[in-house]
Coordinates of C-alpha atoms in Angstrom, one line a residue:
Chain A
M1 CA 65.6 -44.9 -23.3
K2 CA 63.7 -42.9 -25.8
K3 CA 60.5 -44.3 -24.3
V4 CA 61.6 -43.3 -20.8
I5 CA 62.2 -39.7 -22.0
T6 CA 58.9 -39.6 -23.7
L7 CA 57.1 -40.9 -20.6
L8 CA 58.9 -38.3 -18.5
F9 CA 58.0 -35.5 -20.9
T10 CA 54.3 -36.6 -20.9
A11 CA 54.3 -36.6 -17.1
I12 CA 55.7 -33.1 -17.0
I13 CA 53.1 -31.7 -19.3
A14 CA 50.3 -33.5 -17.5
N15 CA 51.6 -32.0 -14.3
A16 CA 51.6 -28.6 -15.7
I17 CA 48.0 -29.0 -16.7
I18 CA 47.1 -30.3 -13.3
A19 CA 48.8 -27.3 -11.7
Q20 CA 46.5 -25.0 -13.6
T21 CA 43.3 -26.9 -13.0
V22 CA 43.7 -27.7 -9.3
D23 CA 44.1 -24.8 -6.9
P24 CA 46.1 -26.2 -3.9
T25 CA 45.2 -23.2 -1.7
I26 CA 41.5 -24.3 -1.6
T27 CA 40.7 -27.3 0.7
V28 CA 37.7 -29.3 -0.2
P29 CA 36.4 -32.7 1.1
Q30 CA 37.9 -36.0 0.0
G31 CA 36.9 -36.8 -3.6
F32 CA 36.3 -33.1 -4.5
K33 CA 38.6 -31.0 -6.6
A34 CA 38.8 -27.1 -6.8
A35 CA 40.0 -25.6 -10.0
K36 CA 40.8 -22.0 -10.6
I37 CA 39.2 -21.5 -14.0
A38 CA 39.5 -17.7 -14.3
E39 CA 41.1 -14.8 -12.4
G40 CA 41.6 -11.1 -12.6
L41 CA 38.0 -10.5 -13.8
G42 CA 37.4 -7.6 -11.5
T43 CA 34.7 -7.4 -8.8
A44 CA 33.0 -10.7 -9.6
R45 CA 29.8 -10.7 -7.6
H46 CA 27.0 -13.2 -8.5
I47 CA 27.2 -15.8 -11.2
A48 CA 24.6 -17.7 -13.3
I49 CA 25.1 -20.7 -15.6
S50 CA 22.7 -21.6 -18.3
P51 CA 21.4 -25.1 -19.1
K52 CA 23.8 -25.3 -22.1
G53 CA 26.7 -24.2 -19.9
E54 CA 27.1 -20.5 -20.7
V55 CA 28.6 -18.8 -17.7
Y56 CA 27.6 -15.2 -16.9
V57 CA 29.2 -13.1 -14.1
K58 CA 28.0 -9.8 -12.7
L59 CA 30.6 -7.2 -11.9
N60 CA 30.3 -4.4 -9.5
Y61 CA 32.1 -1.2 -10.4
G62 CA 32.0 -2.6 -13.9
K63 CA 32.6 0.8 -15.5
R64 CA 36.0 0.9 -14.1
S65 CA 36.9 -2.7 -14.8
K66 CA 39.2 -3.5 -17.6
Y67 CA 36.2 -4.8 -19.5
Q68 CA 34.3 -1.4 -19.2
N69 CA 31.1 -3.3 -18.6
G70 CA 29.1 -5.0 -15.9
I71 CA 28.3 -8.5 -17.3
L72 CA 30.9 -11.1 -18.5
N73 CA 30.1 -14.1 -20.6
L74 CA 33.1 -16.4 -19.8
L75 CA 34.3 -18.5 -22.7
D76 CA 36.4 -21.6 -22.9
L77 CA 37.2 -21.5 -26.7
N78 CA 39.9 -24.3 -26.7
K79 CA 37.8 -26.5 -24.4
D80 CA 40.5 -27.1 -21.8
G81 CA 38.3 -26.4 -18.9
L82 CA 39.8 -23.0 -18.2
I83 CA 38.4 -19.6 -19.3
D84 CA 40.4 -18.1 -22.1
S85 CA 38.2 -15.4 -23.4
V86 CA 35.5 -13.0 -22.2
N87 CA 32.6 -11.3 -23.8
A88 CA 31.7 -8.2 -21.9
F89 CA 28.4 -6.2 -22.1
G90 CA 25.9 -4.4 -19.9
N91 CA 27.1 -0.9 -19.0
F92 CA 25.9 -1.0 -15.4
S93 CA 27.5 -1.9 -12.1
G94 CA 25.7 -4.2 -9.7
T95 CA 25.5 -7.6 -8.0
G96 CA 22.5 -9.7 -9.1
I97 CA 22.3 -12.1 -12.0
A98 CA 20.1 -15.1 -12.8
I99 CA 18.9 -17.2 -15.7
K100 CA 15.3 -18.3 -16.1
N101 CA 13.2 -19.5 -19.0
G102 CA 15.4 -18.3 -21.8
Y103 CA 16.3 -14.9 -20.2
L104 CA 19.3 -13.5 -18.4
Y105 CA 18.4 -11.2 -15.6
A106 CA 20.9 -8.7 -14.1
S107 CA 20.6 -5.9 -11.6
S108 CA 22.2 -2.5 -11.1
D109 CA 21.7 -1.0 -7.6
E110 CA 18.4 0.7 -8.7
E111 CA 17.1 -1.4 -11.7
I112 CA 16.7 -4.9 -13.1
F113 CA 17.2 -5.7 -16.7
R114 CA 16.7 -8.8 -18.8
Y115 CA 18.3 -10.1 -22.0
K116 CA 16.7 -12.7 -24.3
L117 CA 18.9 -15.7 -24.9
D118 CA 19.2 -17.6 -28.2
A119 CA 19.0 -21.4 -28.7
N120 CA 22.6 -21.6 -27.6
D121 CA 22.0 -19.5 -24.4
K122 CA 23.9 -16.5 -25.9
V123 CA 22.6 -13.0 -25.3
I124 CA 20.7 -11.9 -28.4
N125 CA 20.8 -8.1 -28.1
A126 CA 23.5 -7.2 -25.6
N127 CA 22.9 -3.4 -26.1
N128 CA 19.2 -3.5 -25.7
P129 CA 17.9 -5.3 -22.6
E130 CA 14.4 -4.9 -21.4
K131 CA 14.1 -2.8 -18.2
I132 CA 11.7 -4.7 -16.0
I133 CA 12.1 -2.9 -12.7
T134 CA 13.2 0.6 -12.0
G135 CA 13.4 3.3 -9.2
L136 CA 14.5 1.0 -6.4
I137 CA 16.0 2.7 -3.4
S138 CA 19.8 2.8 -3.2
R139 CA 21.1 5.0 -0.5
H140 CA 24.7 4.4 0.1
E141 CA 24.4 1.3 2.4
H142 CA 23.3 -2.2 1.5
E143 CA 22.6 -1.1 -2.1
A144 CA 23.1 -4.4 -3.9
K145 CA 19.9 -5.7 -5.5
A146 CA 20.4 -9.5 -5.3
I147 CA 17.8 -11.4 -7.3
T148 CA 16.3 -14.9 -7.7
L149 CA 13.2 -16.3 -9.6
D150 CA 10.5 -18.9 -8.8
N151 CA 8.9 -21.2 -11.2
A152 CA 5.7 -19.2 -11.4
G153 CA 6.9 -16.1 -13.3
N154 CA 8.0 -14.0 -10.3
I155 CA 11.3 -12.4 -9.5
Y156 CA 12.4 -11.6 -5.9
V157 CA 14.5 -8.6 -5.2
N158 CA 16.4 -7.7 -2.1
I159 CA 16.1 -4.0 -1.2
G160 CA 18.5 -3.6 1.7
A161 CA 18.0 -1.2 4.5
Y162 CA 20.1 2.0 4.2
S163 CA 20.9 1.8 7.8
N164 CA 22.6 -0.4 10.4
A165 CA 20.0 -0.4 13.1
C166 CA 17.4 2.3 12.1
Q167 CA 18.8 5.0 14.4
V168 CA 17.9 8.6 13.7
Q169 CA 21.7 9.1 13.0
D170 CA 23.0 5.9 11.4
R171 CA 25.8 4.2 13.5
Q172 CA 25.8 7.2 15.9
K173 CA 26.4 6.2 19.6
G174 CA 23.5 7.5 21.6
S175 CA 21.3 8.3 18.6
P176 CA 17.8 6.9 19.3
A177 CA 16.0 4.4 17.1
M178 CA 13.1 5.4 15.0
K179 CA 9.8 3.8 16.2
P180 CA 8.4 2.4 14.1
C181 CA 11.2 2.1 11.6
P182 CA 10.2 4.1 8.5
I183 CA 12.8 2.4 6.3
L184 CA 10.7 -0.7 6.2
D185 CA 8.1 0.9 3.9
S186 CA 10.5 0.9 1.0
A187 CA 13.5 -1.2 2.0
G188 CA 14.7 -3.8 4.6
G189 CA 12.9 -6.6 2.8
I190 CA 12.3 -8.7 -0.2
W191 CA 10.0 -7.4 -3.0
Q192 CA 8.2 -9.6 -5.5
F193 CA 7.7 -8.5 -9.1
K194 CA 6.6 -10.1 -12.4
A195 CA 9.5 -11.5 -14.3
D196 CA 8.2 -10.4 -17.7
K197 CA 6.5 -7.0 -17.1
L198 CA 8.4 -3.9 -18.2
N199 CA 9.1 -0.7 -16.1
Q200 CA 7.7 -2.0 -12.8
T201 CA 8.4 -0.1 -9.6
Y202 CA 7.2 -0.1 -6.0
G203 CA 3.5 0.2 -6.8
D204 CA 3.7 -2.8 -9.2
G205 CA 5.4 -5.1 -6.8
I206 CA 4.6 -6.4 -3.4
R207 CA 6.6 -6.4 -0.2
Y208 CA 6.9 -10.1 0.0
A209 CA 8.9 -10.2 3.3
T210 CA 10.0 -7.5 5.7
G211 CA 12.3 -7.1 8.7
L212 CA 15.4 -8.1 6.8
R213 CA 18.3 -5.7 7.2
N214 CA 20.1 -6.8 4.1
V215 CA 20.1 -10.0 2.0
V216 CA 22.8 -10.8 -0.6
G217 CA 22.5 -14.6 -0.8
L218 CA 19.1 -15.9 -1.8
D219 CA 17.7 -18.8 -3.8
W220 CA 14.5 -20.4 -4.7
N221 CA 14.4 -23.9 -3.2
T222 CA 12.6 -26.1 -5.7
A223 CA 12.3 -29.0 -3.2
T224 CA 10.2 -26.9 -0.8
N225 CA 8.9 -24.5 -3.5
S226 CA 9.8 -21.5 -1.3
L227 CA 12.3 -18.7 -1.0
F228 CA 15.3 -18.9 1.3
V229 CA 17.5 -16.0 2.1
M230 CA 20.6 -15.2 4.2
Q231 CA 20.4 -12.0 6.2
H232 CA 23.5 -9.9 7.0
G233 CA 23.0 -9.1 10.7
R234 CA 23.5 -5.7 12.3
D235 CA 26.9 -4.3 13.2
Q236 CA 28.6 -2.6 16.2
L237 CA 26.8 -3.8 19.3
H238 CA 29.9 -3.0 21.3
D239 CA 30.6 0.4 19.6
L240 CA 27.1 1.6 20.3
F241 CA 26.4 -0.2 23.6
P242 CA 29.8 -0.8 25.3
D243 CA 28.0 -1.2 28.7
L244 CA 26.0 -4.2 27.4
Y245 CA 28.4 -5.9 25.0
D246 CA 32.1 -6.5 25.2
T247 CA 34.2 -6.8 22.1
K248 CA 34.1 -10.6 22.1
Q249 CA 30.2 -10.7 22.3
S250 CA 30.1 -8.0 19.6
A251 CA 32.2 -10.1 17.3
E252 CA 30.1 -13.2 17.8
L253 CA 26.7 -11.5 17.7
P254 CA 24.2 -11.2 16.3
S255 CA 23.8 -14.4 14.3
E256 CA 23.9 -14.4 10.5
C257 CA 20.5 -16.1 9.8
M258 CA 18.9 -18.2 7.1
Y259 CA 15.2 -17.7 6.8
E260 CA 12.6 -19.6 4.8
L261 CA 10.2 -16.9 3.6
H262 CA 6.6 -16.8 2.7
K263 CA 4.4 -14.0 1.7
G264 CA 4.1 -11.7 4.8
S265 CA 7.1 -13.0 6.6
N266 CA 8.6 -10.6 9.2
C267 CA 12.1 -11.4 10.4
G268 CA 12.2 -8.6 12.9
W269 CA 15.0 -6.2 11.9
P270 CA 15.6 -3.6 13.4
Y271 CA 13.6 -4.5 16.5
I272 CA 15.3 -7.8 17.3
Y273 CA 18.3 -9.9 16.4
Y274 CA 19.0 -13.6 16.8
D275 CA 21.5 -15.0 19.3
H276 CA 22.6 -18.5 18.2
L277 CA 24.4 -19.1 21.5
V278 CA 21.1 -19.1 23.5
N279 CA 18.8 -19.7 20.5
K280 CA 16.6 -16.7 21.2
K281 CA 15.3 -13.6 19.5
I282 CA 16.8 -10.8 21.5
I283 CA 15.3 -7.3 21.7
A284 CA 17.7 -4.9 20.0
P285 CA 19.3 -2.5 22.5
E286 CA 18.0 0.5 20.5
Y287 CA 14.5 -0.8 21.2
G288 CA 14.8 -1.4 24.9
G289 CA 16.9 -4.6 25.0
D290 CA 19.6 -5.3 27.5
G291 CA 21.3 -8.1 25.6
K292 CA 19.2 -10.7 27.3
K293 CA 15.5 -9.8 27.0
S294 CA 13.9 -12.0 24.4
T295 CA 10.6 -12.2 22.5
D296 CA 8.5 -14.8 20.7
D297 CA 7.4 -12.2 18.1
Y298 CA 8.8 -12.4 14.6
Q299 CA 9.9 -15.4 12.5
S300 CA 12.7 -17.6 13.7
P301 CA 15.6 -18.5 11.4
A302 CA 15.9 -21.9 9.8
I303 CA 19.5 -22.0 10.9
A304 CA 21.9 -19.4 12.4
F305 CA 25.6 -18.8 12.0
P306 CA 28.2 -16.8 14.0
G307 CA 28.1 -13.0 13.6
H308 CA 29.4 -10.9 10.7
L309 CA 30.5 -13.8 8.4
A310 CA 28.7 -12.0 5.6
P311 CA 26.7 -14.6 3.6
N312 CA 26.8 -13.3 0.1
G313 CA 25.8 -16.4 -1.9
L314 CA 23.1 -19.1 -1.3
L315 CA 22.6 -22.1 -3.6
F316 CA 20.4 -25.2 -3.2
Y317 CA 22.2 -28.1 -4.8
T318 CA 20.0 -30.1 -7.2
G319 CA 22.7 -31.8 -9.2
N320 CA 23.6 -35.5 -9.5
Q321 CA 27.4 -35.1 -9.6
F322 CA 28.0 -34.7 -5.8
P323 CA 27.3 -37.5 -3.3
E324 CA 23.8 -38.1 -2.2
K325 CA 24.1 -36.1 1.1
Y326 CA 24.5 -32.9 -0.9
K327 CA 21.2 -33.2 -2.8
N328 CA 18.8 -30.4 -1.9
G329 CA 21.2 -29.1 0.7
A330 CA 22.4 -25.5 0.8
F331 CA 25.8 -24.1 0.0
I332 CA 26.5 -20.7 1.4
A333 CA 29.4 -18.4 0.3
F334 CA 30.6 -16.4 3.3
H335 CA 32.4 -13.2 2.1
G336 CA 34.2 -13.0 5.5
S337 CA 33.8 -10.5 8.3
W338 CA 35.0 -6.9 8.9
N339 CA 33.0 -6.2 12.0
R340 CA 34.9 -8.5 14.4
A341 CA 37.9 -6.2 15.1
P342 CA 39.7 -6.2 17.5
E343 CA 39.0 -9.9 17.5
P344 CA 40.4 -11.9 14.4
Q345 CA 38.1 -11.8 11.4
E346 CA 36.2 -15.0 10.4
G347 CA 34.5 -16.5 7.3
Y348 CA 36.0 -16.4 3.8
Y349 CA 34.7 -19.9 3.1
V350 CA 31.9 -21.9 1.6
V351 CA 29.7 -23.8 3.9
F352 CA 27.4 -26.7 3.4
V353 CA 24.1 -27.1 5.3
P354 CA 22.5 -30.6 4.9
F355 CA 18.7 -30.5 4.5
K356 CA 16.0 -33.2 5.0
N357 CA 12.3 -32.7 4.4
G358 CA 13.0 -29.0 3.6
K359 CA 14.7 -28.3 6.9
P360 CA 18.3 -28.0 7.9
T361 CA 19.5 -31.1 9.7
G362 CA 22.3 -31.4 12.1
Q363 CA 25.3 -29.1 11.9
W364 CA 26.6 -27.0 9.1
E365 CA 30.1 -27.7 7.9
V366 CA 32.8 -25.8 6.2
F367 CA 32.9 -27.2 2.6
A368 CA 35.6 -25.2 0.9
K369 CA 38.2 -23.1 2.7
G370 CA 41.5 -21.4 2.1
F371 CA 40.2 -18.5 0.0
A372 CA 41.7 -15.9 2.3
G373 CA 45.2 -17.5 1.7
K374 CA 46.1 -17.0 5.4
D375 CA 45.1 -18.8 8.6
K376 CA 44.5 -15.6 10.6
I377 CA 42.9 -12.4 9.2
E378 CA 43.0 -9.4 11.4
N379 CA 42.2 -6.8 8.8
T380 CA 39.7 -7.6 6.1
R381 CA 41.9 -6.5 3.2
Q382 CA 44.5 -9.1 4.1
A383 CA 42.2 -11.8 2.6
D384 CA 43.4 -12.7 -0.8
H385 CA 40.1 -13.9 -2.1
R386 CA 36.5 -13.4 -0.8
P387 CA 33.8 -15.9 -1.8
C388 CA 30.7 -14.1 -3.1
G389 CA 28.5 -15.8 -5.7
L390 CA 27.5 -19.5 -6.2
A391 CA 26.1 -21.3 -9.2
Q392 CA 25.6 -24.9 -10.3
S393 CA 26.5 -26.0 -13.8
A394 CA 24.5 -28.3 -15.9
D395 CA 26.8 -31.2 -15.0
G396 CA 26.5 -30.5 -11.3
S397 CA 29.7 -28.7 -10.6
L398 CA 29.7 -25.8 -8.1
F399 CA 31.1 -22.5 -9.2
V400 CA 32.3 -19.9 -6.7
T401 CA 33.2 -16.3 -7.5
D402 CA 35.6 -14.1 -5.6
D403 CA 35.0 -10.3 -5.8
S404 CA 38.3 -9.3 -4.4
K405 CA 40.6 -10.5 -7.2
G406 CA 38.0 -11.6 -9.7
T407 CA 38.6 -15.3 -9.5
V408 CA 36.2 -18.1 -10.5
Y409 CA 36.6 -21.5 -8.9
K410 CA 34.9 -24.7 -10.1
I411 CA 34.5 -27.4 -7.5
S412 CA 33.7 -30.9 -8.9
Y413 CA 33.5 -34.4 -7.6
N414 CA 35.1 -37.5 -8.9
K415 CA 34.7 -40.7 -7.0
Chain B
M1 CA 81.2 35.4 24.6
K2 CA 80.0 35.1 21.0
R3 CA 80.6 31.4 21.3
I4 CA 78.4 31.2 24.4
V5 CA 75.6 33.0 22.7
L6 CA 75.8 30.7 19.8
M7 CA 75.9 27.7 22.0
S8 CA 72.9 29.0 24.0
I9 CA 70.9 29.6 20.8
G10 CA 71.9 26.1 19.6
F11 CA 70.9 24.6 23.0
I12 CA 67.5 26.4 23.0
F13 CA 66.9 25.2 19.4
F14 CA 67.9 21.7 20.4
M15 CA 65.5 21.7 23.4
A16 CA 62.7 23.1 21.2
V17 CA 63.1 20.2 18.8
I18 CA 63.1 17.7 21.7
A19 CA 60.1 19.4 23.1
Q20 CA 58.3 19.3 19.8
T21 CA 59.3 15.6 19.3
N22 CA 58.1 14.8 22.8
T23 CA 54.8 16.7 22.1
L24 CA 54.3 14.7 18.9
K25 CA 55.1 11.5 20.6
E26 CA 52.8 12.2 23.5
S27 CA 50.0 13.2 21.1
M28 CA 50.6 10.1 19.1
N29 CA 50.4 7.9 22.2
R30 CA 47.1 9.6 23.3
G31 CA 45.9 9.4 19.7
K32 CA 46.4 5.7 19.5
K33 CA 44.2 5.1 22.5
V34 CA 41.4 7.1 20.9
Y35 CA 41.9 5.3 17.6
D36 CA 41.8 1.8 19.1
K37 CA 38.6 2.7 21.0
V38 CA 36.7 4.7 18.4
C39 CA 38.1 4.2 14.9
L40 CA 39.6 0.7 14.8
S41 CA 36.4 -1.3 14.5
C42 CA 35.7 0.2 11.0
H43 CA 39.1 1.4 9.8
M44 CA 41.0 -1.7 11.1
A45 CA 44.2 -1.9 13.1
D46 CA 46.4 -1.3 10.1
G47 CA 44.3 1.7 8.9
G48 CA 43.5 -0.2 5.7
G49 CA 39.7 0.0 6.1
V50 CA 37.5 -2.5 4.4
P51 CA 37.4 -2.8 0.7
K52 CA 34.2 -1.1 -0.8
M53 CA 32.8 -0.4 2.7
N54 CA 35.0 1.6 5.1
P55 CA 37.7 3.8 3.4
P56 CA 41.4 3.3 4.1
L57 CA 43.4 5.9 6.1
I58 CA 46.6 5.2 4.2
Q59 CA 48.0 7.7 1.8
T60 CA 44.7 9.3 0.8
S61 CA 44.2 12.9 0.0
Y62 CA 41.5 13.0 2.8
V63 CA 44.0 12.1 5.5
L64 CA 47.1 13.8 4.2
G65 CA 45.5 16.9 2.5
D66 CA 43.7 19.9 4.0
K67 CA 43.4 19.3 7.7
K68 CA 40.1 21.2 7.9
K69 CA 38.5 18.5 5.7
I70 CA 39.4 15.5 7.9
I71 CA 38.6 17.4 11.1
Y72 CA 35.2 18.2 9.7
I73 CA 34.5 14.5 8.8
V74 CA 35.4 13.5 12.4
L75 CA 33.1 16.1 13.8
H76 CA 30.2 15.6 11.4
G77 CA 30.6 12.0 10.2
M78 CA 30.1 11.2 6.5
N79 CA 26.9 9.9 4.9
D80 CA 27.5 11.1 1.3
R81 CA 28.4 8.9 -1.6
I82 CA 31.7 10.5 -2.5
P83 CA 34.6 8.7 -4.2
I84 CA 37.8 8.6 -2.2
E85 CA 40.8 8.1 -4.5
D86 CA 38.4 6.9 -7.2
E87 CA 36.7 4.3 -5.1
Y88 CA 33.3 4.3 -3.5
F89 CA 32.6 3.2 0.1
S90 CA 29.2 2.1 1.3
N91 CA 29.1 2.4 5.1
N92 CA 28.0 5.6 6.8
M93 CA 30.3 7.1 9.3
A94 CA 28.9 8.5 12.6
S95 CA 29.8 11.9 13.9
H96 CA 32.4 11.9 16.7
A97 CA 31.7 15.4 18.0
D98 CA 31.6 14.0 21.5
L99 CA 35.3 13.7 21.4
T100 CA 37.2 16.6 23.0
D101 CA 39.3 19.0 20.8
Q102 CA 42.3 17.4 22.4
Q103 CA 41.2 13.9 21.5
I104 CA 40.5 14.8 17.9
A105 CA 43.8 16.6 17.5
D106 CA 45.6 13.6 19.0
V107 CA 43.8 10.9 17.0
L108 CA 44.3 12.8 13.7
T109 CA 47.9 13.4 14.5
Y110 CA 48.2 9.7 15.2
V111 CA 46.5 8.8 11.9
R112 CA 48.5 11.3 9.9
N113 CA 51.7 9.8 11.3
S114 CA 50.8 6.1 11.2
F115 CA 50.2 3.4 8.7
G116 CA 53.0 4.8 6.5
N117 CA 51.6 8.3 6.6
K118 CA 53.8 11.3 7.4
A119 CA 52.2 14.7 7.8
D120 CA 52.3 17.5 10.4
A121 CA 50.4 17.3 13.6
V122 CA 46.8 18.6 14.1
S123 CA 46.5 21.2 16.9
I124 CA 43.7 21.8 19.3
S125 CA 43.2 25.3 17.9
E126 CA 42.8 23.8 14.4
V127 CA 40.0 21.5 15.7
K128 CA 38.4 24.4 17.6
A129 CA 38.4 26.5 14.4
V130 CA 36.4 23.8 12.5
R131 CA 34.1 23.0 15.4
N132 CA 33.2 26.6 16.1
P133 CA 33.5 28.5 12.8
I134 CA 33.4 32.3 13.0
K135 CA 30.0 33.2 11.5
K136 CA 30.1 35.9 8.8
K137 CA 27.8 38.8 9.5

């Protein structure tokens, strides 16, 4: 009898632990498990994990978070797999964070800093980072400076266009477009800087790629040795051109695009947008388009997704934990839409795009869903959680941040 | 006689209240049509806006406070980085000066009395006053 009771007791405790480490609201493929390892962190944007397993999260609006800082080092002191303690530093709000060659890089909306890491991947001097880039344009819209690094000592920075479609009056029905779009001189593209040089600004970097309205998810693909980015497509086709687009078309278009960039790439914003329904680059209505006229100018996307899903995280999976099909494929965290109303909103999930020989193959698939907590979202704020950042841990698990409630999910695979 | 006078006054008052209620209701109905066409795509059907992008229209000092301020925003749009209830919002708002004074009065009356808000109506003359301010000599 005593044995039975003991067994029962053990089962209950084990159950309690499982209830903490598996989040039943998140649906993942067979064999995978999604754990909620931290919550309530604040506006958890991008995330970086060091080779020794140190987890760093960048907070936006960090000054007003309970941590009073913009970077969190998440700690699991009792080694139960859940975050139990947080070390906060970095008194600036922002989105970008990355780890490369013994340094932690983090961005505000105007500057990029780096912190030297010690032998255990802990930040050495949390109050004295090196300022490597300064003076970047941040004008109200698309201000997040997402970053990634290559293996040749360069850092790539998104400088988003402070505009929807480069009209004289932003988002104003009837306001003409600027021709050529002057925003592209200093924004609307990806800039390349040196990862180790102090106080660089526009004159020190190069405009690596242009014609990108805003990029939040970007990653260096080590298999192709090239930069991949996810563009946030323009908004309000129906609001601005109700005679050309109905609300359904405006919800579905334009596509959210993945581009493989090389030095000099031009992806065409604001002059064109991509339409995944007809696989064409369509002339933007502000620039003489009628919703149908297409062009061969400008770079085509590697793959395109339905409109307004808001890709905020991109990660090429290089680990060995997940099944073979995931190797060198891309995970994308879709923040979820707002610009589909009055149609239902869409997104709020993590997608997987299989790759072969450096190109997407076949169809993309929803990998993890349920973050919104509801089947139908009409108003964006109804979504409980919104996926934003992605990182791969040393053991090959996938981490996902949520900037709505400050949750961190860990998705792992067990045959 | 006194009673008839009192009753008459009461009746007039009663009719005035009904008229006002009807006016408010009619203005709200017209305002909803304007809201759905012009405002909903950014501020959402529930007036809740989009976190960190488009501000909510629920219980904020901008919506419930000084009417001149909210009329001015509808007429001129908003491109400044200004906190609303201690929160920043990224997206620029276009000017809606192409709406008539009546439409602006209706839509603001609708917004001020929807989504859990309760505030007095916005009149056409109030919109006019902000649209065409009397220039000081």
